[in-house]
PDB file of C-alpha atoms in Angstrom:
ATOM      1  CA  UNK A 150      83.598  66.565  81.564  1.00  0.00           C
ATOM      2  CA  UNK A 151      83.839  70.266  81.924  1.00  0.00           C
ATOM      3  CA  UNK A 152      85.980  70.291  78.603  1.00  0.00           C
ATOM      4  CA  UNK A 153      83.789  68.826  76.862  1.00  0.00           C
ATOM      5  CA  UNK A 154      81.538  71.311  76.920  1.00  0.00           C
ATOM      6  CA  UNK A 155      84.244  74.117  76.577  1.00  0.00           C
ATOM      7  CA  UNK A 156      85.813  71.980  73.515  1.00  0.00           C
ATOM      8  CA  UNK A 157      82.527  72.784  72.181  1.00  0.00           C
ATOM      9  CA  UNK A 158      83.283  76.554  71.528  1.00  0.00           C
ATOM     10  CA  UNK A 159      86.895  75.487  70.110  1.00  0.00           C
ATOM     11  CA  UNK A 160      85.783  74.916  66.992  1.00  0.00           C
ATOM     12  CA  UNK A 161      84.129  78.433  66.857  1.00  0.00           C
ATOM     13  CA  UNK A 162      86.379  80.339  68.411  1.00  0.00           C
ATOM     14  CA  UNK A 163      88.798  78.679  65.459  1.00  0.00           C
ATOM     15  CA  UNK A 164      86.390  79.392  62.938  1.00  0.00           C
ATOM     16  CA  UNK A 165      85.880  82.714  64.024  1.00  0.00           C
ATOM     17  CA  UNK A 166      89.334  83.676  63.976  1.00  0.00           C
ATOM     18  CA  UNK A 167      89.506  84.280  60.449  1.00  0.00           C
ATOM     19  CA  UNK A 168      85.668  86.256  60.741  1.00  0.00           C
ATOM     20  CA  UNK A 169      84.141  87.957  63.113  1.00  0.00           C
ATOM     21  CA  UNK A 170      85.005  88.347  66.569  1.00  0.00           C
ATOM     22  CA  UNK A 171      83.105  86.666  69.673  1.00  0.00           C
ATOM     23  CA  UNK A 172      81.465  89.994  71.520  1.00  0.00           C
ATOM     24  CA  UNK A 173      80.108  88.096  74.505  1.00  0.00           C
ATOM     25  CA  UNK A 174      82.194  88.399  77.988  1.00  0.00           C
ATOM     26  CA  UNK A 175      83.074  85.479  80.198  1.00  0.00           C
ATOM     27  CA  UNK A 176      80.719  84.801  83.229  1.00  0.00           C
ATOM     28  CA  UNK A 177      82.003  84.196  86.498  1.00  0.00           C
ATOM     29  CA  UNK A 178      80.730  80.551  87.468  1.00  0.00           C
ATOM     30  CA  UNK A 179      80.489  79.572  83.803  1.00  0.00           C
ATOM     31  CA  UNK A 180      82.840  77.248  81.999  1.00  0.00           C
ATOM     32  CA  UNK A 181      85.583  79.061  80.544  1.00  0.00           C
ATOM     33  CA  UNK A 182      85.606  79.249  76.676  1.00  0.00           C
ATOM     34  CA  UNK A 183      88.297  77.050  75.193  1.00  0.00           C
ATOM     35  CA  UNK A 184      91.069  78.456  72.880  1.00  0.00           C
ATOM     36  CA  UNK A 185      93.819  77.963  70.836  1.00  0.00           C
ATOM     37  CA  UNK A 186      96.506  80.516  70.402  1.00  0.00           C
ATOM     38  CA  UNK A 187     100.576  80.294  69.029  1.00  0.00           C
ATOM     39  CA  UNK A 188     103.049  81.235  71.521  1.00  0.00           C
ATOM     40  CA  UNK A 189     105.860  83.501  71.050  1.00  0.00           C
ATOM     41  CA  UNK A 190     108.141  80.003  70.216  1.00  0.00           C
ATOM     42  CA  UNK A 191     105.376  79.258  67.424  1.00  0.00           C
ATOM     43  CA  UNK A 192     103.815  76.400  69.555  1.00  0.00           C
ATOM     44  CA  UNK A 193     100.246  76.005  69.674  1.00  0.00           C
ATOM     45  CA  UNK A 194      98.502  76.298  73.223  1.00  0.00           C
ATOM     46  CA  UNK A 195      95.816  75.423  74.248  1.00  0.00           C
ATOM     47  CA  UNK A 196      93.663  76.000  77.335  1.00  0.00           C
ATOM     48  CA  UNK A 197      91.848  72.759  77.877  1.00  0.00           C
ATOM     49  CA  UNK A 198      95.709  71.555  78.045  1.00  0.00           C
ATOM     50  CA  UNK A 199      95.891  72.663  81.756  1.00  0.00           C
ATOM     51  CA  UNK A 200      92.494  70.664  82.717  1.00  0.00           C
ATOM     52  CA  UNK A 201      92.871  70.289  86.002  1.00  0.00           C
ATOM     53  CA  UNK A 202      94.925  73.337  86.979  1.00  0.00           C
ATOM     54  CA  UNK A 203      93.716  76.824  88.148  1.00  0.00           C
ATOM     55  CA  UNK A 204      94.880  78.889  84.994  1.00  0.00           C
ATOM     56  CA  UNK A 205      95.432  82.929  85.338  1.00  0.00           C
ATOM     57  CA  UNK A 206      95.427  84.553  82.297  1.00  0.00           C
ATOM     58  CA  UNK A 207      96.710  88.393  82.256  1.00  0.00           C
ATOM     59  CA  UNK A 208      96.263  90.831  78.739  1.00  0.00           C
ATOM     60  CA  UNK A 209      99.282  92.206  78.328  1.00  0.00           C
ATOM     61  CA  UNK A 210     100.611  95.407  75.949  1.00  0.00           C
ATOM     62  CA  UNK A 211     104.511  96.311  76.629  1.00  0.00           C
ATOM     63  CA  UNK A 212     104.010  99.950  76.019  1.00  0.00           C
ATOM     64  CA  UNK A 213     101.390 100.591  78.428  1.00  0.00           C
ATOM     65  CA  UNK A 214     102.442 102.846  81.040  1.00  0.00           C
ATOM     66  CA  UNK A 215      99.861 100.498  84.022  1.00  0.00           C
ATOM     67  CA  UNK A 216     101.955  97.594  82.190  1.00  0.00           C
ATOM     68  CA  UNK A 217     105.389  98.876  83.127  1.00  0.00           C
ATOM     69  CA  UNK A 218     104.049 100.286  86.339  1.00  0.00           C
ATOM     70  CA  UNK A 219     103.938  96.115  87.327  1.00  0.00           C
ATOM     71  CA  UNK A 220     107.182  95.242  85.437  1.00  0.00           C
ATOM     72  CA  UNK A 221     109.848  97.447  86.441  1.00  0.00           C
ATOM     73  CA  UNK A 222     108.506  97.125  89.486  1.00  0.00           C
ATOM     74  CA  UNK A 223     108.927  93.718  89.633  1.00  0.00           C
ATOM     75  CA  UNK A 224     105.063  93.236  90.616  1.00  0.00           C
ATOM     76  CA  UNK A 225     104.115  91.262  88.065  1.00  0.00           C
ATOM     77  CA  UNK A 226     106.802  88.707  87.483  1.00  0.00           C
ATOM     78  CA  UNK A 227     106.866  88.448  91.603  1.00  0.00           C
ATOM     79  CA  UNK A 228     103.151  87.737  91.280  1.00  0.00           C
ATOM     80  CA  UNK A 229     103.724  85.131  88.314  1.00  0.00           C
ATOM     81  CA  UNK A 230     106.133  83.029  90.314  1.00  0.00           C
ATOM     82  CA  UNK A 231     104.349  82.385  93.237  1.00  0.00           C
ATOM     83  CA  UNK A 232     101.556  81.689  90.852  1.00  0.00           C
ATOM     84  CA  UNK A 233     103.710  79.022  89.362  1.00  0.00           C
ATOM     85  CA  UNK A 234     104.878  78.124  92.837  1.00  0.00           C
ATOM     86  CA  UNK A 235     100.782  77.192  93.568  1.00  0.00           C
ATOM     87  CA  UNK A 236     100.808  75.352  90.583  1.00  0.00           C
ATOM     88  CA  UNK A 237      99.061  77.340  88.858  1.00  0.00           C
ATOM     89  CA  UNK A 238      99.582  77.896  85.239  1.00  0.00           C
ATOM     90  CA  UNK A 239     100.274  81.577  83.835  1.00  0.00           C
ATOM     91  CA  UNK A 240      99.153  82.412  80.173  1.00  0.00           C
ATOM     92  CA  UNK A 241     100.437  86.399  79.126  1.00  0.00           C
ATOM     93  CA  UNK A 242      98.169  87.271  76.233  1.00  0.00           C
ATOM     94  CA  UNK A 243      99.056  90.166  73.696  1.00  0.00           C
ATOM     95  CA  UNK A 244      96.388  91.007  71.362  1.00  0.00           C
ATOM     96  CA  UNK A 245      97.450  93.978  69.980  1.00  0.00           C
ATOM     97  CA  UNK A 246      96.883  94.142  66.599  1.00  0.00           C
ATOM     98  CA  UNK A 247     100.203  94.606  63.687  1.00  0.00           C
ATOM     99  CA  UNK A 248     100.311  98.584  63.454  1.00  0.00           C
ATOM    100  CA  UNK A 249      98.957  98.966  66.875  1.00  0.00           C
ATOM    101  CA  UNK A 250     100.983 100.196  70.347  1.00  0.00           C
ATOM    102  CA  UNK A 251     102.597  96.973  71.557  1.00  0.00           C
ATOM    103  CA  UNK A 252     101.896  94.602  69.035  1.00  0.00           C
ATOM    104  CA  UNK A 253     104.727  92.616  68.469  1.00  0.00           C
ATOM    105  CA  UNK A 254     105.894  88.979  66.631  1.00  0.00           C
ATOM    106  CA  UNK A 255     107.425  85.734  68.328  1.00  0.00           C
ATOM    107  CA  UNK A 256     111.116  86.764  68.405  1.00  0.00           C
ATOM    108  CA  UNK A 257     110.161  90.360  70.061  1.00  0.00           C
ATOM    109  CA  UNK A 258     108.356  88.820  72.861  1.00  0.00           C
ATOM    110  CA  UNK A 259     111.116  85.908  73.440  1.00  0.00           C
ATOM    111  CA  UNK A 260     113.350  89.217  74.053  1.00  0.00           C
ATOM    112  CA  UNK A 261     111.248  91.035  75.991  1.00  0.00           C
ATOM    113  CA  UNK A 262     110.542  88.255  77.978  1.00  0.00           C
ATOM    114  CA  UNK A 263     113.768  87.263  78.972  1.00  0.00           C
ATOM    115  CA  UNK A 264     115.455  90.915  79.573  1.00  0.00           C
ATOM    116  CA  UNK A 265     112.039  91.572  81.994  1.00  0.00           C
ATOM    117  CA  UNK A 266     112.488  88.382  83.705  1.00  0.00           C
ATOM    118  CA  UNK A 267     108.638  87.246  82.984  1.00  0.00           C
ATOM    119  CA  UNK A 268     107.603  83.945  84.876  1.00  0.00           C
ATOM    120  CA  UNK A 269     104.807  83.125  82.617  1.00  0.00           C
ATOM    121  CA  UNK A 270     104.224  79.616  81.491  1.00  0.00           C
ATOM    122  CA  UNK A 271     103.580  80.927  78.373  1.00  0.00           C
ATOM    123  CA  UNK A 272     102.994  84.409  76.164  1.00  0.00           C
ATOM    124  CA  UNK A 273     100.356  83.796  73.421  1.00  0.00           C
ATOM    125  CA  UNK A 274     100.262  86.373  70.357  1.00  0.00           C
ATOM    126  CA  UNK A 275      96.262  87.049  69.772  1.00  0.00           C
ATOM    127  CA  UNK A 276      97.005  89.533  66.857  1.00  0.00           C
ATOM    128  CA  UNK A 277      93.423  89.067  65.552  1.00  0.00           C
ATOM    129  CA  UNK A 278      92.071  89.829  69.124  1.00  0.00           C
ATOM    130  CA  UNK A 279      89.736  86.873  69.232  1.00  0.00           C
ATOM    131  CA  UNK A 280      90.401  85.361  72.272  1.00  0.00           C
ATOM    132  CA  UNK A 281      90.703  88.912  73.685  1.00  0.00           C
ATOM    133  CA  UNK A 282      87.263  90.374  73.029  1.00  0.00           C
ATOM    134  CA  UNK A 283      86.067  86.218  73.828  1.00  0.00           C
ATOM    135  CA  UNK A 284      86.595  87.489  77.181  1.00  0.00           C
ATOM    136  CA  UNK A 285      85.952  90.575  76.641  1.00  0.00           C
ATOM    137  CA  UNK A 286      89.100  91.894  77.599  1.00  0.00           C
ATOM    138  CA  UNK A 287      88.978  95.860  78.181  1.00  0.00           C
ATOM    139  CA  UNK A 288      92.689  96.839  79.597  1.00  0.00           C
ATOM    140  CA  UNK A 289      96.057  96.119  79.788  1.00  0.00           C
ATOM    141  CA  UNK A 290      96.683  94.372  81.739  1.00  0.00           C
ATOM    142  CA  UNK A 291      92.991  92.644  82.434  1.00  0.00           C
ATOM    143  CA  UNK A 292      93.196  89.882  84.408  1.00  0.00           C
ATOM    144  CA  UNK A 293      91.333  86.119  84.778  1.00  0.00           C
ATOM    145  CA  UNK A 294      91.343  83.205  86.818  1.00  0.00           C
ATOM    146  CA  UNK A 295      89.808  80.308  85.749  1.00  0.00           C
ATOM    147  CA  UNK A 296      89.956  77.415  88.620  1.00  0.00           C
ATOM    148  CA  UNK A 297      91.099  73.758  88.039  1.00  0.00           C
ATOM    149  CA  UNK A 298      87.024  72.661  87.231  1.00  0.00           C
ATOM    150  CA  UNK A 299      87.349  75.163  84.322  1.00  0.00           C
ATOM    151  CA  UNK A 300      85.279  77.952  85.846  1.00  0.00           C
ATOM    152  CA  UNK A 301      85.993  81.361  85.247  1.00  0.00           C
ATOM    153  CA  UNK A 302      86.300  82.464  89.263  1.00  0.00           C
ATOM    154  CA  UNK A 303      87.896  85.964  89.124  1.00  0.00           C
ATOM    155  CA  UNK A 304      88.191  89.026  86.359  1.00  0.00           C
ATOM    156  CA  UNK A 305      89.224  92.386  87.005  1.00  0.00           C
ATOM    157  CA  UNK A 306      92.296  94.101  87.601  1.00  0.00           C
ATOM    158  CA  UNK A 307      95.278  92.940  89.496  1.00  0.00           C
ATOM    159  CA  UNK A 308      95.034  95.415  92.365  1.00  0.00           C
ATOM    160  CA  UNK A 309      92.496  98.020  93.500  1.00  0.00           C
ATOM    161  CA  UNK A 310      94.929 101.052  93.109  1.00  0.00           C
ATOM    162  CA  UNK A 311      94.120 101.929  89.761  1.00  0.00           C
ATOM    163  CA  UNK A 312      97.245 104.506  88.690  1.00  0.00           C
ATOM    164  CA  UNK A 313     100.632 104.105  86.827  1.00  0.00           C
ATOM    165  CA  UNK A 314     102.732 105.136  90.281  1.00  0.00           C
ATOM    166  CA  UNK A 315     104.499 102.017  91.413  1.00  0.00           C
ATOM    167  CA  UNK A 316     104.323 103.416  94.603  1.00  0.00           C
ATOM    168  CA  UNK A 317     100.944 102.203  95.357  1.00  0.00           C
ATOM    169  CA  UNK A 318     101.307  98.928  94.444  1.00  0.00           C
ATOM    170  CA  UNK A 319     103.067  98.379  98.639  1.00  0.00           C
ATOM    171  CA  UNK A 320      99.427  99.535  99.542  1.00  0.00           C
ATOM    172  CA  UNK A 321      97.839  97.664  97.087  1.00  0.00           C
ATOM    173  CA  UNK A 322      95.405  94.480  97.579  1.00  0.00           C
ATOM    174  CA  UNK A 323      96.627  92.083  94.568  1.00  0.00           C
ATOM    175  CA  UNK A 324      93.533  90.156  93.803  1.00  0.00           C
ATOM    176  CA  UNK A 325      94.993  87.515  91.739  1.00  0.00           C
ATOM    177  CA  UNK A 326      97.082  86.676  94.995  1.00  0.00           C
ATOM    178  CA  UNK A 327      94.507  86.914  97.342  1.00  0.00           C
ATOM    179  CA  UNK A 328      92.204  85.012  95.077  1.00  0.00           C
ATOM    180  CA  UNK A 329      94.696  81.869  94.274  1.00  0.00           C
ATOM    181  CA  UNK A 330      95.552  82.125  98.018  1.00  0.00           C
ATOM    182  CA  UNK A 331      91.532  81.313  99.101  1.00  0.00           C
ATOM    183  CA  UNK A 332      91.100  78.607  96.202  1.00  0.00           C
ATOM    184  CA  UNK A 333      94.568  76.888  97.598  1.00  0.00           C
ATOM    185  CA  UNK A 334      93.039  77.131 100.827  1.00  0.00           C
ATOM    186  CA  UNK A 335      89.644  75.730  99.132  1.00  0.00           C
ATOM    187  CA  UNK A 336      87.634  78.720  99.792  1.00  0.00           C
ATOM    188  CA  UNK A 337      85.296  80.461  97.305  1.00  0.00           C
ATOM    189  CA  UNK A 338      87.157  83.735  95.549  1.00  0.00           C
ATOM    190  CA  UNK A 339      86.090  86.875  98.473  1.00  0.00           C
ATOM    191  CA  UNK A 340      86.599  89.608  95.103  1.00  0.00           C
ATOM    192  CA  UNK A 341      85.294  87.485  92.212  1.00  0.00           C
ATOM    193  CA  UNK A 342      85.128  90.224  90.255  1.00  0.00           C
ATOM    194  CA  UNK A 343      86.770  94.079  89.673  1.00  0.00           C
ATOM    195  CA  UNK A 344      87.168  97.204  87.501  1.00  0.00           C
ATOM    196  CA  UNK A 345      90.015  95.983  85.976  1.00  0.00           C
ATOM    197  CA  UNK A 346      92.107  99.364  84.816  1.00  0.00           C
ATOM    198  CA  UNK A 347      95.405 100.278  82.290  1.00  0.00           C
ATOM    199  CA  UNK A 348      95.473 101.246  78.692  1.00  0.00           C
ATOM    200  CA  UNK A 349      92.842  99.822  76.323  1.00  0.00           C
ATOM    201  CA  UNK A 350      93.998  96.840  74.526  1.00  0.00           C
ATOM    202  CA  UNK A 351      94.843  97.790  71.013  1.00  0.00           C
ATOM    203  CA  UNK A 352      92.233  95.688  69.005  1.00  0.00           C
ATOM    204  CA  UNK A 353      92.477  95.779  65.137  1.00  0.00           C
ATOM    205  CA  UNK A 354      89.060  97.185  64.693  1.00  0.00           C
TER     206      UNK A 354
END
């Protein structure tokens, strides 16, 4: 039932795509907005595909300094797979525009994917940055739970140590942990929401 009313903004956020951007940001406690986005394999995904399943969706730019910080430190990928392990579905999207720092095209990501040992169920190319500034995504990375009834339950950044000194991230509270660890154990999300902090996602305009 909840898709249905997300499927509802499908067919803008499609129609859109090729015109102007959605400006308005995601609520916590509303419906998540439906997309469609290609992969970096060319497949079309979908978000009302994982009904059911608490989704975490992370905006993601290669070049980004808070980016690496959580990939050569192994952060992020370690924080994917027990993601995963939950159940939970993992969507990395890139919507850096062609031109822009960390924009890249399908066979780019496969590689960067596999020599950084990402765990994500899937990397979605936004090069338009529709979905992106649908959600009204600000960093990289920016991240977003939405829980198995389709409600947007956490936004913000992945931790509240907001530098590029892998370092901190031992001291570091990981929300998106903490926050699939309470809806596993069926409680409401303690930090629904957070500054979320990196580089600013490289939007075409």
């Amino acid at each position: 039932m909840f898709y249905k009313f997300a499927m509802i903004s499908i067919a803008a956020v499609a129609a859109m795509s090729a015109a102007t951007p959605l400006a308005a940001a995601q609520k916590n406690g509303a419906i998540a907005q439906d997309f469609k986005l290609t992969d970096m394999y060319g497949k079309t995904v979908q978000l009302s595909d994982f009904r059911g399943k608490t989704v975490v969706m992370e905006w993601h730019n290669p070049g980004c300094p808070f980016v690496v910080k959580h990939y050569d430190s192994g952060n992020m990928q370690a924080t994917q797979a027990a993601a995963r392990k939950q159940g939970a579905v993992w969507l990395t999207i890139n919507s850096g525009a062609q031109g822009k720092q960390g924009y890249m095209k399908g066979p780019a990501a496969q590689k960067l994917s596999k020599d950084q040992g990402m765990n994500a169920d899937h990397y979605l190319l936004d090069v338009k940055g529709v979905v992106g500034k649908a959600y009204a995504a600000k960093t990289t990375p920016h991240m977003y739970i939405v829980d198995g009834a389709g409600k947007l339950v956490y936004q913000g950044g992945i931790d509240d140590k907001p530098t590029a000194n892998k370092a901190d991230i031992k001291s570091a509270r990981n929300h998106v942990t903490a926050a699939l660890g309470e809806l596993k154990a069926g409680k409401s999300v303690s930090v629904a929401q957070s500054r979320p902090y990196g580089c600013s996602v490289k939007y075409a305009s």
